[in-house]
PDB file of C-alpha atoms in Angstrom:
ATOM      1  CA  UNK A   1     -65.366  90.015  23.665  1.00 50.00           C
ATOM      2  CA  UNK A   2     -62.086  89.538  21.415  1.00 50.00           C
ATOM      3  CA  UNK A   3     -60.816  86.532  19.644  1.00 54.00           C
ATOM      4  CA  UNK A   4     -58.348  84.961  21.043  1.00 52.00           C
ATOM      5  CA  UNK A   5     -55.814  84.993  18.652  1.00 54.00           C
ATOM      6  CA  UNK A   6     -51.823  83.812  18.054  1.00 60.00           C
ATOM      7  CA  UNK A   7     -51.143  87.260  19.038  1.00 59.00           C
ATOM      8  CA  UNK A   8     -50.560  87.177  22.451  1.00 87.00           C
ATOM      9  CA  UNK A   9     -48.351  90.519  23.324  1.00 95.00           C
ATOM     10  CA  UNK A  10     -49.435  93.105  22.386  1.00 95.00           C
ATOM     11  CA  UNK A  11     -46.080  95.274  24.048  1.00 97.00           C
ATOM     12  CA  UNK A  12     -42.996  95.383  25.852  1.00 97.00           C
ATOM     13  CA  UNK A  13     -42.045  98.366  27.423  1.00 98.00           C
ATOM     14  CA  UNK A  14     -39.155  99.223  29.686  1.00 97.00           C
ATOM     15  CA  UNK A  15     -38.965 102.389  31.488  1.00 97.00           C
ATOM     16  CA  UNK A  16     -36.936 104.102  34.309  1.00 96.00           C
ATOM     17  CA  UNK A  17     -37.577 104.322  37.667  1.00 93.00           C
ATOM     18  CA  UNK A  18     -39.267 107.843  37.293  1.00 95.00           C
ATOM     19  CA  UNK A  19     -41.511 105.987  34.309  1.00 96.00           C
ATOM     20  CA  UNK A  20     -40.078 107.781  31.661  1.00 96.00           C
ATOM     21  CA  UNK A  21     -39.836 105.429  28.622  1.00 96.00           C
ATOM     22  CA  UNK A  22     -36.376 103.718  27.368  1.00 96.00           C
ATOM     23  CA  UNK A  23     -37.953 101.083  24.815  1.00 96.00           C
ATOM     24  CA  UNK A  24     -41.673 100.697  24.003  1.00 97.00           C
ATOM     25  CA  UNK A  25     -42.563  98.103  21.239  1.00 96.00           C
ATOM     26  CA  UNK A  26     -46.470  97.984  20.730  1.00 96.00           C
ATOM     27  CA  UNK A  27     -47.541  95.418  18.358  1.00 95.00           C
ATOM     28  CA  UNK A  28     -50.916  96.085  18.107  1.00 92.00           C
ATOM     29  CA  UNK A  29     -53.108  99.727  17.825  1.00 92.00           C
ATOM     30  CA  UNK A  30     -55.071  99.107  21.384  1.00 93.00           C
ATOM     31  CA  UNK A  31     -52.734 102.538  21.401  1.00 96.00           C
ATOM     32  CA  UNK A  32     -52.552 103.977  18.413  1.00 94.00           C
ATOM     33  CA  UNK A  33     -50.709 107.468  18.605  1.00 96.00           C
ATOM     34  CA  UNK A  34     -47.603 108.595  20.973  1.00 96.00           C
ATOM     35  CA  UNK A  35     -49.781 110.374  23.405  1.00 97.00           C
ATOM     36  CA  UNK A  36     -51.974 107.350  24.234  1.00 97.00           C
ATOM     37  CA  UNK A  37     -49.323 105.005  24.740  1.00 97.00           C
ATOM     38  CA  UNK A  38     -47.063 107.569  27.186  1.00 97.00           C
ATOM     39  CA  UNK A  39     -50.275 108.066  29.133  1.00 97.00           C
ATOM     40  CA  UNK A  40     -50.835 104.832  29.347  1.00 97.00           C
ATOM     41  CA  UNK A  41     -46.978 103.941  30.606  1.00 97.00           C
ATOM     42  CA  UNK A  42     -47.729 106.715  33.304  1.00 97.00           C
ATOM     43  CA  UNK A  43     -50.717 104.447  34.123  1.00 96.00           C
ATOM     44  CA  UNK A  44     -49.301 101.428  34.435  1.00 96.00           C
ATOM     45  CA  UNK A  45     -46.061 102.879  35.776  1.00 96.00           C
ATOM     46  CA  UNK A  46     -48.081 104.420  39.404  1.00 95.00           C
ATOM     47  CA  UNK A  47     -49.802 101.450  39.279  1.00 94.00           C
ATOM     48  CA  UNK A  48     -46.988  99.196  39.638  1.00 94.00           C
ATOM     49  CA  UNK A  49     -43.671 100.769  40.499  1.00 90.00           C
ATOM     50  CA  UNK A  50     -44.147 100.304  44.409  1.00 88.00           C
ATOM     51  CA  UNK A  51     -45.855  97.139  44.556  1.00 83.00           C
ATOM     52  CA  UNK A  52     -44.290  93.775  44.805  1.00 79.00           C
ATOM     53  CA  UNK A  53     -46.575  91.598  42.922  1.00 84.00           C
ATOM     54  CA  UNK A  54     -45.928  90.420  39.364  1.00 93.00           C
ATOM     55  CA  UNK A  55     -49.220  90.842  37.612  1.00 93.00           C
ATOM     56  CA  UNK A  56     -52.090  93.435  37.200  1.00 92.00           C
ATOM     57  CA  UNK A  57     -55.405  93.967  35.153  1.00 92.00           C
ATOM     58  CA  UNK A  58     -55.387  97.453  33.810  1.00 92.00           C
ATOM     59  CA  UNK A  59     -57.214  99.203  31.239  1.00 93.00           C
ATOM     60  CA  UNK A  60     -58.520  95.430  30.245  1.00 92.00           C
ATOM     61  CA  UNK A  61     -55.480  94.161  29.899  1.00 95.00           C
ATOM     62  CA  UNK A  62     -52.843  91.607  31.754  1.00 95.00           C
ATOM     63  CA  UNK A  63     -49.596  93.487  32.302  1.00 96.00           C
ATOM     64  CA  UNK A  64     -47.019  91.629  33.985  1.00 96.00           C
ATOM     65  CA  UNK A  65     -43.908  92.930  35.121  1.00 97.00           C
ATOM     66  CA  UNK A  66     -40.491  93.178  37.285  1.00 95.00           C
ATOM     67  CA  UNK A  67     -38.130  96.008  38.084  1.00 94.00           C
ATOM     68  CA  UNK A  68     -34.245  95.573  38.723  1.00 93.00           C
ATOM     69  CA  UNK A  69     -32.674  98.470  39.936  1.00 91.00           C
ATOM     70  CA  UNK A  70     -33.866 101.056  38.045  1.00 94.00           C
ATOM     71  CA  UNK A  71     -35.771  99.732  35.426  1.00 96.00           C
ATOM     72  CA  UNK A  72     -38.840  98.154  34.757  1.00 96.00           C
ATOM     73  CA  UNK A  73     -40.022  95.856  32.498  1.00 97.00           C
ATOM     74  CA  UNK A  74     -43.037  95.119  31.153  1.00 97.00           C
ATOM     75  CA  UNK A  75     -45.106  92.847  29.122  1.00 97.00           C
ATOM     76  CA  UNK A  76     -48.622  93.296  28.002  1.00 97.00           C
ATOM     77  CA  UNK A  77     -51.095  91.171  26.953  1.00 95.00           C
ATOM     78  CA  UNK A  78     -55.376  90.823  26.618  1.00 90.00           C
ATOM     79  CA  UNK A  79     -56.656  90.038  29.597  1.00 87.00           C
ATOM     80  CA  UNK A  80     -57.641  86.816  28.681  1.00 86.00           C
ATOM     81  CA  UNK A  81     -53.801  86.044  28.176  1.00 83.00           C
ATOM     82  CA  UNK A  82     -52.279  83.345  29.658  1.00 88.00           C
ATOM     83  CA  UNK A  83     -49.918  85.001  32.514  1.00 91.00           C
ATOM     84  CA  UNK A  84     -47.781  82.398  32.163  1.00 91.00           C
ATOM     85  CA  UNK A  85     -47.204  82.668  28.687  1.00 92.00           C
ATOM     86  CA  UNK A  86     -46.714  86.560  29.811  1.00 95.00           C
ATOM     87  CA  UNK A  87     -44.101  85.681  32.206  1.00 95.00           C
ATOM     88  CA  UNK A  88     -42.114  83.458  30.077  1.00 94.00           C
ATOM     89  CA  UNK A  89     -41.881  86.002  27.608  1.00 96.00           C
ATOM     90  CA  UNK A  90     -40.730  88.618  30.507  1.00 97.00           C
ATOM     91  CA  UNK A  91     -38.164  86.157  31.790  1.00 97.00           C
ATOM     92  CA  UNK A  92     -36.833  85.317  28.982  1.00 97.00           C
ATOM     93  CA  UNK A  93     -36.480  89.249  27.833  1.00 97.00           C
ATOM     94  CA  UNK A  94     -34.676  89.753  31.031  1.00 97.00           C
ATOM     95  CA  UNK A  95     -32.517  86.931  31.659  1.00 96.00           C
ATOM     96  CA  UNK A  96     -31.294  87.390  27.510  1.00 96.00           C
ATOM     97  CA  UNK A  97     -30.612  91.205  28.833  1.00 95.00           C
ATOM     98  CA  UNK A  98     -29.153  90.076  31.970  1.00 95.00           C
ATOM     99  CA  UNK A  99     -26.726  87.782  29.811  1.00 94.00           C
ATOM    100  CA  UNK A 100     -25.973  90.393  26.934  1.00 93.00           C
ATOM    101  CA  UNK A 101     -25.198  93.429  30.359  1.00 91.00           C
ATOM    102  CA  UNK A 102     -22.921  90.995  31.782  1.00 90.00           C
ATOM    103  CA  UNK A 103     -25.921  90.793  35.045  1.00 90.00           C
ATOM    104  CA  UNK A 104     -25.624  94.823  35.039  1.00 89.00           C
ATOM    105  CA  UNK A 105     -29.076  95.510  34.171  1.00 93.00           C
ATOM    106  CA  UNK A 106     -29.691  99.285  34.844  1.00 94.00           C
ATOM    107  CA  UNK A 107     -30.110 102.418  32.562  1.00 94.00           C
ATOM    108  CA  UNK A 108     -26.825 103.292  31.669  1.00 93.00           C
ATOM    109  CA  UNK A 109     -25.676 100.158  30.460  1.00 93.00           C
ATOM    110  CA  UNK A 110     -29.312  99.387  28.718  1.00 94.00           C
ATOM    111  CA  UNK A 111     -28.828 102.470  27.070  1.00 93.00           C
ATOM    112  CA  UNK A 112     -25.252 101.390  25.751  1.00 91.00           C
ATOM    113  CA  UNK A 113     -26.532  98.554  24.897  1.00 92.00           C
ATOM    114  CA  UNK A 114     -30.006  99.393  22.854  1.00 93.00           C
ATOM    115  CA  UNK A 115     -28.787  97.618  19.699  1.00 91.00           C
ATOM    116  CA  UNK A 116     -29.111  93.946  21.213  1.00 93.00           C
ATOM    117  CA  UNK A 117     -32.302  94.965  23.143  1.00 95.00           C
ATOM    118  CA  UNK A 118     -34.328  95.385  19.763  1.00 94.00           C
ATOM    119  CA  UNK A 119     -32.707  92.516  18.323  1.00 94.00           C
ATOM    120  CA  UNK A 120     -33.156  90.329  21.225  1.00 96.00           C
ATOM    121  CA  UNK A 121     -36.913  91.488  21.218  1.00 96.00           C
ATOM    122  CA  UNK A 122     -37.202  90.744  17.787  1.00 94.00           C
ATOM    123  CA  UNK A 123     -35.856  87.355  18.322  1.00 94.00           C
ATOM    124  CA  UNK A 124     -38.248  86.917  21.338  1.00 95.00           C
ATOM    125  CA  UNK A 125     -41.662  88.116  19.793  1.00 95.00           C
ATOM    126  CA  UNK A 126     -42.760  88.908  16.105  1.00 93.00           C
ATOM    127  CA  UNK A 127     -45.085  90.898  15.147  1.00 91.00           C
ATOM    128  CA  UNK A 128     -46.923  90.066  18.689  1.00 93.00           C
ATOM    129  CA  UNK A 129     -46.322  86.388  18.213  1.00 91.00           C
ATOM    130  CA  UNK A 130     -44.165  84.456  20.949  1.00 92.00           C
ATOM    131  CA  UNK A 131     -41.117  82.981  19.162  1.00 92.00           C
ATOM    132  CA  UNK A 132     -39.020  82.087  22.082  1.00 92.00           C
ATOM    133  CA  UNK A 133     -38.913  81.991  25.267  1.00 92.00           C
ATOM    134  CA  UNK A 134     -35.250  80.437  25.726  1.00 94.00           C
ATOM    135  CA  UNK A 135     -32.871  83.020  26.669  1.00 95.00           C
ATOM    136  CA  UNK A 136     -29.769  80.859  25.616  1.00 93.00           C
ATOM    137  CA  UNK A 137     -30.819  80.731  22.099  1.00 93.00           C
ATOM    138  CA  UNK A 138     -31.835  85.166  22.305  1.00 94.00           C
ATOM    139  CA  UNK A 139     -28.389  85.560  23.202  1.00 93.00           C
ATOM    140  CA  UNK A 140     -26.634  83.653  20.748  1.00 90.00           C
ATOM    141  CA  UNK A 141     -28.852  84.523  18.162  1.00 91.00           C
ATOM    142  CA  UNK A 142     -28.317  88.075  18.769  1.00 91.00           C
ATOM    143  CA  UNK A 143     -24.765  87.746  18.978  1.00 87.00           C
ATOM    144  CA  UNK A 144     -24.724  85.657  15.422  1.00 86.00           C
ATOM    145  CA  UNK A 145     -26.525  88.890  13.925  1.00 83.00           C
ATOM    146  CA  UNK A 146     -24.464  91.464  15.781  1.00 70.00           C
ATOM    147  CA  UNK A 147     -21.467  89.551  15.661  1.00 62.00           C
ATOM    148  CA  UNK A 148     -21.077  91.542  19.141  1.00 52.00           C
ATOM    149  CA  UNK A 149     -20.140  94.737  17.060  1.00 51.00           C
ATOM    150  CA  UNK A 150     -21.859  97.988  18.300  1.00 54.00           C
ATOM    151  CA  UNK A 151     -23.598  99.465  15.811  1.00 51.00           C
ATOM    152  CA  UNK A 152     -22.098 102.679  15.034  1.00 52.00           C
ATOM    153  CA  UNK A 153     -22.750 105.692  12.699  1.00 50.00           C
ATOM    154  CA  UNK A 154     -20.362 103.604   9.837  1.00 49.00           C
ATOM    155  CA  UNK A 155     -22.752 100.428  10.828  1.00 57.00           C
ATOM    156  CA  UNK A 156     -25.902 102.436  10.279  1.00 60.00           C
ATOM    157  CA  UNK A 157     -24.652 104.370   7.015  1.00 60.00           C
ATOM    158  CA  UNK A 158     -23.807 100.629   6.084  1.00 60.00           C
ATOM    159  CA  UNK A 159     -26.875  99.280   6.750  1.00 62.00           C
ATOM    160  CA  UNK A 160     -28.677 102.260   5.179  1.00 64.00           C
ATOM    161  CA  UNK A 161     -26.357 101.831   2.025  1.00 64.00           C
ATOM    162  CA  UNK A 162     -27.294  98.041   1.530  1.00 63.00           C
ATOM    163  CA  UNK A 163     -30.960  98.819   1.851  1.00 64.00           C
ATOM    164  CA  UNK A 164     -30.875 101.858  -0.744  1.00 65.00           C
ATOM    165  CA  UNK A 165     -28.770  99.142  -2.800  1.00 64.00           C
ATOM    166  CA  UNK A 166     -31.424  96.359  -2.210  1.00 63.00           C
ATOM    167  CA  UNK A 167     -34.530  98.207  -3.210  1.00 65.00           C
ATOM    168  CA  UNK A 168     -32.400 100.136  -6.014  1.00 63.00           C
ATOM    169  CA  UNK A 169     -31.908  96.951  -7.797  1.00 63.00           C
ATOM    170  CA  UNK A 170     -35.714  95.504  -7.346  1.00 62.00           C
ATOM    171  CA  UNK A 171     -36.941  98.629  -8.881  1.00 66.00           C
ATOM    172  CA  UNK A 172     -34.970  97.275 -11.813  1.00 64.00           C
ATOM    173  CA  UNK A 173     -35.712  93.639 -11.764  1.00 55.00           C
TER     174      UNK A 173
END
């Protein structure tokens, strides 16, 4: 029997409605390579994608979930994991996304949108850890560190640049 411990997810995933996967975030290595996880996904995916319930125990562990058009959403804990604590982080993940997509929350705009899902996951769990599980603050915290700009190529290069810049000058410290 595990610990229980303060870190209670151990992934989101959201995938399309033929289970393929659009985000996967796994915070601990109950999966350790690729191939695990994306069988695992499959699992979990025929398990739940016609069934109306909220909540199921698979592979020993408490996945909780809700689909919207054509995606699904998932959050996955130990099974000794409080559900609730389960949902709150799944509500909060969706109603942030369903804030940030204007309430259009299917593929294509998810996909235009992938930016503010990783930060609004970030700002939701760390490292496994539930932060927050107020989608008000996710959204305006995401939009204070996206400052609702997409982030394109220049915005990556940019980002890229400062961090070359960053660890060029603690090299020299």
């Amino acid at each position: 029997r595990e610990e229980p411990s303060l870190y209670t997810v151990k992934a989101v995933l959201i995938l399309d409605n033929d289970g393929d996967r659009l985000y996967a975030k796994y915070y601990d290595d109950t999966y350790p390579t690729v191939k695990e996880q994306k069988a695992f996904e499959k699992n979990i995916f025929n398990k739940t994608h016609r069934t109306d319930s909220e909540i199921a125990l698979l592979e020993g562990l408490t996945v909780v979930y809700k689909s919207n058009i054509d995606l699904f959403f998932y959050v996955i804990g130990s099974s000794h994991e409080n559900e609730l604590m389960l949902m709150a982080v799944l509500n909060c993940l969706f109603d942030s996304l369903s804030q940030m997509l204007r309430k259009n929350v299917e593929r294509r705009a998810l996909l235009e949108n992938m930016e503010g899902l990783f930060l609004a996951v970030d700002e939701i769990v760390d490292g496994g850890v539930i932060l927050e599980s107020d989608p008000q603050q996710v959204v305006h915290r995401v939009a204070l560190r996206g400052d609702d700009v997409p982030l394109t190529e220049q915005t990556v290069t940019q980002v890229l640049q400062s961090a070359k810049e960053q660890i060029k000058w603690s090299l020299l410290r």
